[in-house]
Amino acid sequence: MENVPILNFDSLASWADPDLEELLELAAELKARNYRSDAGRGKVLGLIFFNPSLRTKVSFETAAIHLGAGSTVIHPGSGSWPLETRIGAVMDGNKTEHIKEAVGVLSRYCDVIGVRAFAGLKDRFEDAGDTLIRRIVEFADVPVINLESANEHPCQGMADWLTLSELFPDGTAQRSFVLSWAPHPNPLPMAVPNTALEVAIRSGMDVTLACPPEYLPDDDRLGYLRSLADGKGSYFDISHDQEQGFRDADVIYAKSWASQQLVYDNPEEEARLRREEYRGWTVSEARMNLTNNARFMHCLPVRRNVVVTDKVLDSANAVHIQQAENRLHVQKAILMKLWNLSL
Ligand code: CP
């Protein structure tokens, strides 16, 4: 039998703009119709969560129900076997099963496997290579969906892109998008900021990354983002002054992430900067007043009065709930594409 390549939704980098735009059009149509169908009857969506979730878990299970499909959720080590992820590991510790067998078996039961596997923030090279999701793609015999890996959160990115297109129905081009770093008690991975920047650039917006100097993405990611911006002929700049970055912005997207320069080698200093030195980077009403009446975006979950003040989050300009709703519609579209279902 001929080997047909498996279509994964594991990285936005492997999807061309027209294919992503087609998914967005389908998602908008599904949203407009409040779409329900039994076209996916008999299909099963397998979801592996190495890390917690509210939106991703519920929106994917809901999307499956709306398509007439079923879903099963696995939390390794909590009600299912702890999974070993390292190649060549001598499994004489507390990990009972290897992902090679687990994913191989799930491929025989499920028609798509979704995987959430955050960056560990312990091994720079493991995280930079998005190693775990790459291994799972290799071991799976069915399409794999990235539910947030070390470096990317493509489903969140698509929901954000749909939200931006709803906010600016005349087009996102030349609108100004600012991704602002924000303080947080914990070191967080780069997946959301990486993807938010990618999506804003690919949607044709003028993009500014506002972050303290220690919080730049790594050189490879910056190079990738710059090449995307060059390809689109779009503006992409960096400001280490939050006030300057916010001036005249149409969208402020807030997110915290750990300093890639420090988190692997000097986590104590990284924590000090995040909690003390840059505590003033909380997104406040005074900062939002510098913008062009900007909409406020966040992927959630969000720490109130640390990342963003109550006043901003509770204002009419905050669209975080709309972003979360759009997870459902874009993921329904992604499942339909991977399962070859039509309207
Ligand atoms: N934004 C997002 O992925 O939310 P959860 O972590 O709750 O799934």
Coordinates of C-alpha atoms and ligand atoms in Angstrom, one line a residue:
M1 CA 0.0 0.0 0.0
E2 CA 1.2 3.5 -0.8
N3 CA 2.4 5.5 2.2
V4 CA 0.3 8.7 2.3
P5 CA 2.1 11.4 4.4
I6 CA 0.2 12.2 7.6
L7 CA -1.0 15.8 7.9
N8 CA -0.2 17.1 11.4
F9 CA -1.1 20.4 13.1
D10 CA 2.1 20.4 15.2
S11 CA 3.8 23.6 14.0
L12 CA 2.6 26.7 12.2
A13 CA 5.9 26.8 10.3
S14 CA 4.8 23.7 8.3
W15 CA 1.5 25.4 7.2
A16 CA 1.5 28.1 4.4
D17 CA -0.4 31.3 4.9
P18 CA -3.2 30.4 2.4
D19 CA -3.8 27.1 4.2
L20 CA -4.0 28.8 7.5
E21 CA -6.3 31.5 6.0
E22 CA -8.5 28.7 4.7
L23 CA -8.8 27.2 8.2
L24 CA -9.7 30.7 9.6
E25 CA -12.4 31.1 7.0
L26 CA -13.8 27.7 7.9
A27 CA -13.6 28.5 11.7
A28 CA -15.5 31.8 11.1
E29 CA -18.2 29.9 9.1
L30 CA -18.5 27.3 11.9
K31 CA -18.8 30.1 14.5
A32 CA -21.4 32.0 12.5
R33 CA -23.5 28.8 12.1
N34 CA -23.0 27.6 15.7
Y35 CA -22.1 24.4 13.8
R36 CA -23.1 21.0 15.0
S37 CA -22.9 17.8 12.9
D38 CA -22.5 14.1 13.2
A39 CA -20.0 14.0 10.3
G40 CA -17.3 12.8 12.7
R41 CA -19.3 10.0 14.2
G42 CA -17.1 7.0 15.1
K43 CA -13.9 9.2 15.2
V44 CA -12.0 9.4 18.4
L45 CA -9.8 12.3 19.6
G46 CA -7.0 11.2 22.0
L47 CA -5.6 14.0 24.2
I48 CA -2.4 13.6 26.2
F49 CA -1.8 16.3 28.8
F50 CA 1.6 16.3 30.4
N51 CA 0.6 19.7 31.9
P52 CA -2.7 21.1 33.3
S53 CA -5.3 22.9 31.1
L54 CA -8.7 24.4 31.3
R55 CA -9.4 25.9 27.8
T56 CA -7.5 23.4 25.6
K57 CA -9.0 20.4 27.3
V58 CA -12.6 21.6 27.4
S59 CA -12.6 23.3 23.9
F60 CA -11.2 20.2 22.2
E61 CA -13.6 17.8 23.9
T62 CA -16.5 20.2 23.1
A63 CA -15.3 20.5 19.4
A64 CA -15.3 16.6 19.2
I65 CA -18.8 16.5 20.6
H66 CA -20.0 19.2 18.2
L67 CA -18.7 17.0 15.3
G68 CA -20.3 13.8 16.6
A69 CA -16.9 12.3 17.6
G70 CA -15.7 11.0 20.9
S71 CA -12.7 11.9 23.0
T72 CA -10.4 10.4 25.6
V73 CA -8.1 12.3 27.9
I74 CA -4.9 11.0 29.4
H75 CA -2.9 12.7 32.2
P76 CA 0.3 10.6 32.4
G77 CA 1.1 9.7 36.0
S78 CA -2.4 10.7 37.2
G79 CA -4.9 7.9 36.5
S80 CA -2.7 6.5 33.7
W81 CA 0.9 5.3 33.7
P82 CA 3.8 7.7 34.2
L83 CA 5.4 8.0 30.7
E84 CA 9.2 7.9 30.0
T85 CA 10.0 10.4 27.2
R86 CA 13.8 10.0 26.9
I87 CA 15.2 7.8 24.1
G88 CA 17.5 5.0 25.4
A89 CA 16.4 5.5 29.0
V90 CA 17.0 2.6 31.4
M91 CA 13.5 2.5 32.8
D92 CA 14.3 1.4 36.4
G93 CA 12.8 4.6 38.0
N94 CA 9.2 5.6 38.4
K95 CA 8.3 5.8 34.7
T96 CA 6.2 2.7 33.8
E97 CA 5.7 3.0 30.1
H98 CA 7.6 4.7 27.2
I99 CA 6.0 7.2 24.9
K100 CA 7.0 5.0 22.0
E101 CA 4.6 2.2 23.1
A102 CA 2.0 4.6 24.5
V103 CA 1.7 6.7 21.3
G104 CA 1.9 3.5 19.1
V105 CA -1.0 2.0 21.0
L106 CA -3.1 5.2 21.1
S107 CA -2.6 5.4 17.3
R108 CA -4.5 2.1 17.0
Y109 CA -7.4 3.5 19.0
C110 CA -7.6 7.2 18.1
D111 CA -8.0 9.1 14.8
V112 CA -6.0 12.1 16.0
I113 CA -3.7 12.5 19.0
G114 CA -3.3 15.9 20.7
V115 CA -0.3 16.5 23.0
R116 CA 0.4 19.1 25.6
A117 CA 4.1 19.1 26.7
F118 CA 5.5 22.4 28.0
A119 CA 9.1 23.4 28.1
G120 CA 10.8 21.9 31.1
L121 CA 13.1 25.0 31.4
K122 CA 15.9 22.8 32.6
D123 CA 17.6 21.8 29.3
R124 CA 18.1 24.6 26.8
F125 CA 18.7 22.2 23.9
E126 CA 15.7 19.9 24.7
D127 CA 13.4 22.9 24.8
A128 CA 14.9 24.7 21.8
G129 CA 14.4 21.6 19.7
D130 CA 10.7 21.1 20.8
T131 CA 12.0 17.6 21.3
L132 CA 9.0 15.8 23.0
I133 CA 6.4 16.9 20.4
R134 CA 8.8 15.9 17.6
R135 CA 9.3 12.5 19.1
I136 CA 5.5 12.0 19.5
V137 CA 5.0 13.0 15.8
E138 CA 7.6 10.4 14.9
F139 CA 6.0 7.6 16.9
A140 CA 2.4 8.3 15.9
D141 CA 0.6 6.7 13.0
V142 CA -2.2 9.3 13.0
P143 CA -2.2 13.1 12.8
V144 CA -0.8 14.9 15.9
I145 CA -2.1 18.3 17.1
N146 CA 0.2 20.4 19.2
L147 CA -1.8 21.5 22.3
E148 CA 1.2 23.6 23.5
S149 CA 4.7 22.4 23.2
A150 CA 8.0 23.9 24.4
N151 CA 8.1 26.4 21.6
E152 CA 4.6 26.8 20.1
H153 CA 1.0 27.0 20.9
P154 CA -0.5 26.9 17.3
C155 CA -4.1 26.4 18.3
Q156 CA -3.9 29.5 20.6
G157 CA -2.3 31.3 17.7
M158 CA -5.1 30.4 15.3
A159 CA -7.7 31.6 17.9
D160 CA -5.8 34.8 18.3
W161 CA -5.6 35.3 14.5
L162 CA -9.4 34.8 14.2
T163 CA -9.9 37.3 17.0
L164 CA -7.7 39.9 15.3
S165 CA -9.6 39.4 12.1
E166 CA -12.9 40.0 14.0
L167 CA -11.5 43.1 15.7
F168 CA -10.4 44.6 12.4
P169 CA -12.9 43.5 9.8
D170 CA -11.4 45.9 7.3
G171 CA -8.1 44.1 7.6
T172 CA -5.3 43.7 10.1
A173 CA -2.6 45.1 7.8
Q174 CA -0.8 48.2 9.1
R175 CA -2.6 47.9 12.4
S176 CA -0.1 48.0 15.3
F177 CA 0.3 45.0 17.5
V178 CA 2.4 45.0 20.7
L179 CA 3.4 41.9 22.5
S180 CA 4.3 43.1 26.0
W181 CA 6.3 41.0 28.5
A182 CA 4.7 41.1 32.0
P183 CA 5.8 40.1 35.5
H184 CA 4.8 36.7 37.0
P185 CA 5.7 34.7 40.2
N186 CA 6.8 31.7 38.1
P187 CA 9.1 31.2 35.1
L188 CA 6.9 30.5 32.0
P189 CA 7.8 29.0 28.7
M190 CA 8.1 30.8 25.3
A191 CA 5.3 28.9 23.4
V192 CA 2.6 31.6 23.5
P193 CA 4.9 34.7 22.9
N194 CA 6.6 32.9 20.1
T195 CA 3.3 32.0 18.5
A196 CA 1.6 35.4 19.1
L197 CA 4.5 37.2 17.4
E198 CA 4.4 34.7 14.5
V199 CA 0.6 35.1 14.0
A200 CA 0.7 38.9 14.2
I201 CA 3.5 39.1 11.6
R202 CA 1.8 36.5 9.3
S203 CA -1.5 38.5 9.6
G204 CA 0.4 41.5 8.2
M205 CA 0.3 43.7 11.3
D206 CA 3.0 46.1 12.3
V207 CA 4.5 44.3 15.3
T208 CA 6.5 45.5 18.3
L209 CA 7.9 43.2 21.0
A210 CA 8.1 45.2 24.2
C211 CA 10.3 43.4 26.8
P212 CA 13.2 44.0 29.2
P213 CA 16.6 43.4 27.6
E214 CA 17.0 40.0 29.3
Y215 CA 13.7 38.7 27.9
L216 CA 14.4 38.5 24.2
P217 CA 13.5 35.2 22.4
D218 CA 16.6 33.2 21.4
D219 CA 18.5 34.2 18.2
D220 CA 17.0 31.4 16.1
R221 CA 13.5 32.4 16.9
L222 CA 14.2 36.1 16.3
G223 CA 15.8 35.2 13.0
Y224 CA 12.7 33.2 12.0
L225 CA 10.4 36.0 13.0
R226 CA 12.5 38.6 11.1
S227 CA 12.5 36.4 8.0
L228 CA 8.7 36.1 8.2
A229 CA 8.4 39.9 8.5
D230 CA 10.8 40.4 5.6
G231 CA 8.8 37.9 3.5
K232 CA 5.5 39.8 4.2
G233 CA 7.1 43.2 3.9
S234 CA 5.9 44.0 7.5
Y235 CA 7.3 46.0 10.3
F236 CA 8.8 44.1 13.3
D237 CA 10.7 45.9 16.0
I238 CA 11.8 45.5 19.6
S239 CA 11.5 48.1 22.4
H240 CA 12.9 47.7 25.9
D241 CA 10.8 50.7 27.0
Q242 CA 7.2 49.6 27.7
E243 CA 5.8 53.1 27.6
Q244 CA 7.4 53.8 24.2
G245 CA 6.2 50.5 22.9
F246 CA 2.6 51.1 23.9
R247 CA 2.3 54.5 22.1
D248 CA -0.4 54.4 19.5
A249 CA -0.8 50.6 19.6
D250 CA -4.1 49.1 18.3
V251 CA -3.6 45.8 20.2
I252 CA -1.7 45.1 23.5
Y253 CA -1.1 41.3 24.0
A254 CA 0.3 40.7 27.5
K255 CA 2.2 37.6 28.5
S256 CA 4.9 36.6 30.9
W257 CA 7.9 34.4 30.0
A258 CA 11.2 33.5 31.5
S259 CA 14.4 35.1 30.4
Q260 CA 16.0 32.6 28.0
Q261 CA 19.4 34.2 28.7
L262 CA 19.1 33.4 32.5
V263 CA 16.6 30.7 33.2
Y264 CA 18.8 27.7 32.4
D265 CA 22.1 29.0 34.0
N266 CA 21.0 31.4 36.7
P267 CA 17.4 30.8 37.7
E268 CA 17.7 32.7 41.0
E269 CA 18.7 35.9 39.1
E270 CA 15.9 35.2 36.6
A271 CA 13.3 35.0 39.4
R272 CA 14.6 38.2 41.0
L273 CA 14.3 40.2 37.8
R274 CA 10.8 38.9 37.1
R275 CA 9.5 39.4 40.6
E276 CA 11.3 42.6 41.6
E277 CA 13.3 44.5 39.0
Y278 CA 10.6 44.5 36.3
R279 CA 7.5 44.5 38.6
G280 CA 6.5 47.8 37.0
W281 CA 5.8 46.1 33.7
T282 CA 2.2 45.1 34.9
V283 CA -0.2 46.3 32.2
S284 CA -2.1 49.2 33.8
E285 CA -4.8 51.7 32.8
A286 CA -2.1 54.4 32.7
R287 CA -0.1 52.4 30.2
M288 CA -3.2 51.5 28.1
N289 CA -4.0 55.3 28.0
L290 CA -0.8 55.7 25.9
T291 CA -2.3 53.5 23.1
N292 CA -4.7 54.1 20.3
N293 CA -7.6 52.9 22.5
A294 CA -6.0 49.4 22.1
R295 CA -7.8 46.1 22.6
F296 CA -6.2 44.0 25.4
M297 CA -5.4 40.4 24.6
H298 CA -4.3 37.5 26.8
C299 CA -4.3 33.7 26.2
L300 CA -5.4 32.9 29.8
P301 CA -4.9 31.8 32.6
V302 CA -3.9 35.3 33.8
R303 CA -2.7 36.5 37.2
R304 CA -4.8 39.6 38.0
N305 CA -2.9 42.6 39.3
V306 CA 0.4 40.9 38.5
V307 CA 0.3 40.6 34.7
V308 CA -2.6 43.1 34.2
T309 CA -4.7 45.2 36.5
D310 CA -8.4 44.5 37.2
K311 CA -9.3 47.8 35.6
V312 CA -7.7 46.8 32.2
L313 CA -9.0 43.2 32.3
D314 CA -12.5 44.2 33.3
S315 CA -12.6 47.0 30.7
A316 CA -14.7 46.9 27.5
N317 CA -11.4 46.7 25.5
A318 CA -10.4 43.4 26.9
V319 CA -11.1 40.5 24.5
H320 CA -9.6 37.6 26.4
I321 CA -13.0 35.7 26.6
Q322 CA -13.5 36.2 22.9
Q323 CA -10.0 34.7 22.3
A324 CA -10.9 31.7 24.5
E325 CA -14.2 31.1 22.7
N326 CA -12.4 31.2 19.4
R327 CA -10.3 28.2 20.5
L328 CA -13.4 26.1 20.0
H329 CA -14.1 27.3 16.5
V330 CA -10.6 27.1 15.1
Q331 CA -10.0 23.6 16.7
K332 CA -13.3 22.4 15.2
A333 CA -11.9 23.6 11.8
I334 CA -8.6 21.9 12.4
L335 CA -10.3 18.5 13.3
M336 CA -12.4 18.8 10.2
K337 CA -9.4 19.4 8.0
L338 CA -7.4 16.5 9.6
W339 CA -10.4 14.2 9.3
N340 CA -11.3 15.4 5.8
L341 CA -14.8 16.4 6.9
S342 CA -16.7 19.0 4.9
L343 CA -19.5 21.4 5.9
Ligands
CP1 N1 -4.7 29.3 26.7 C1 -4.6 28.0 27.1 O1 -4.0 27.1 26.4 O2 -5.4 27.7 28.2 P1 -5.2 26.4 29.1 O3 -3.8 26.3 29.6 O4 -6.2 26.5 30.2 O5 -5.5 25.2 28.1

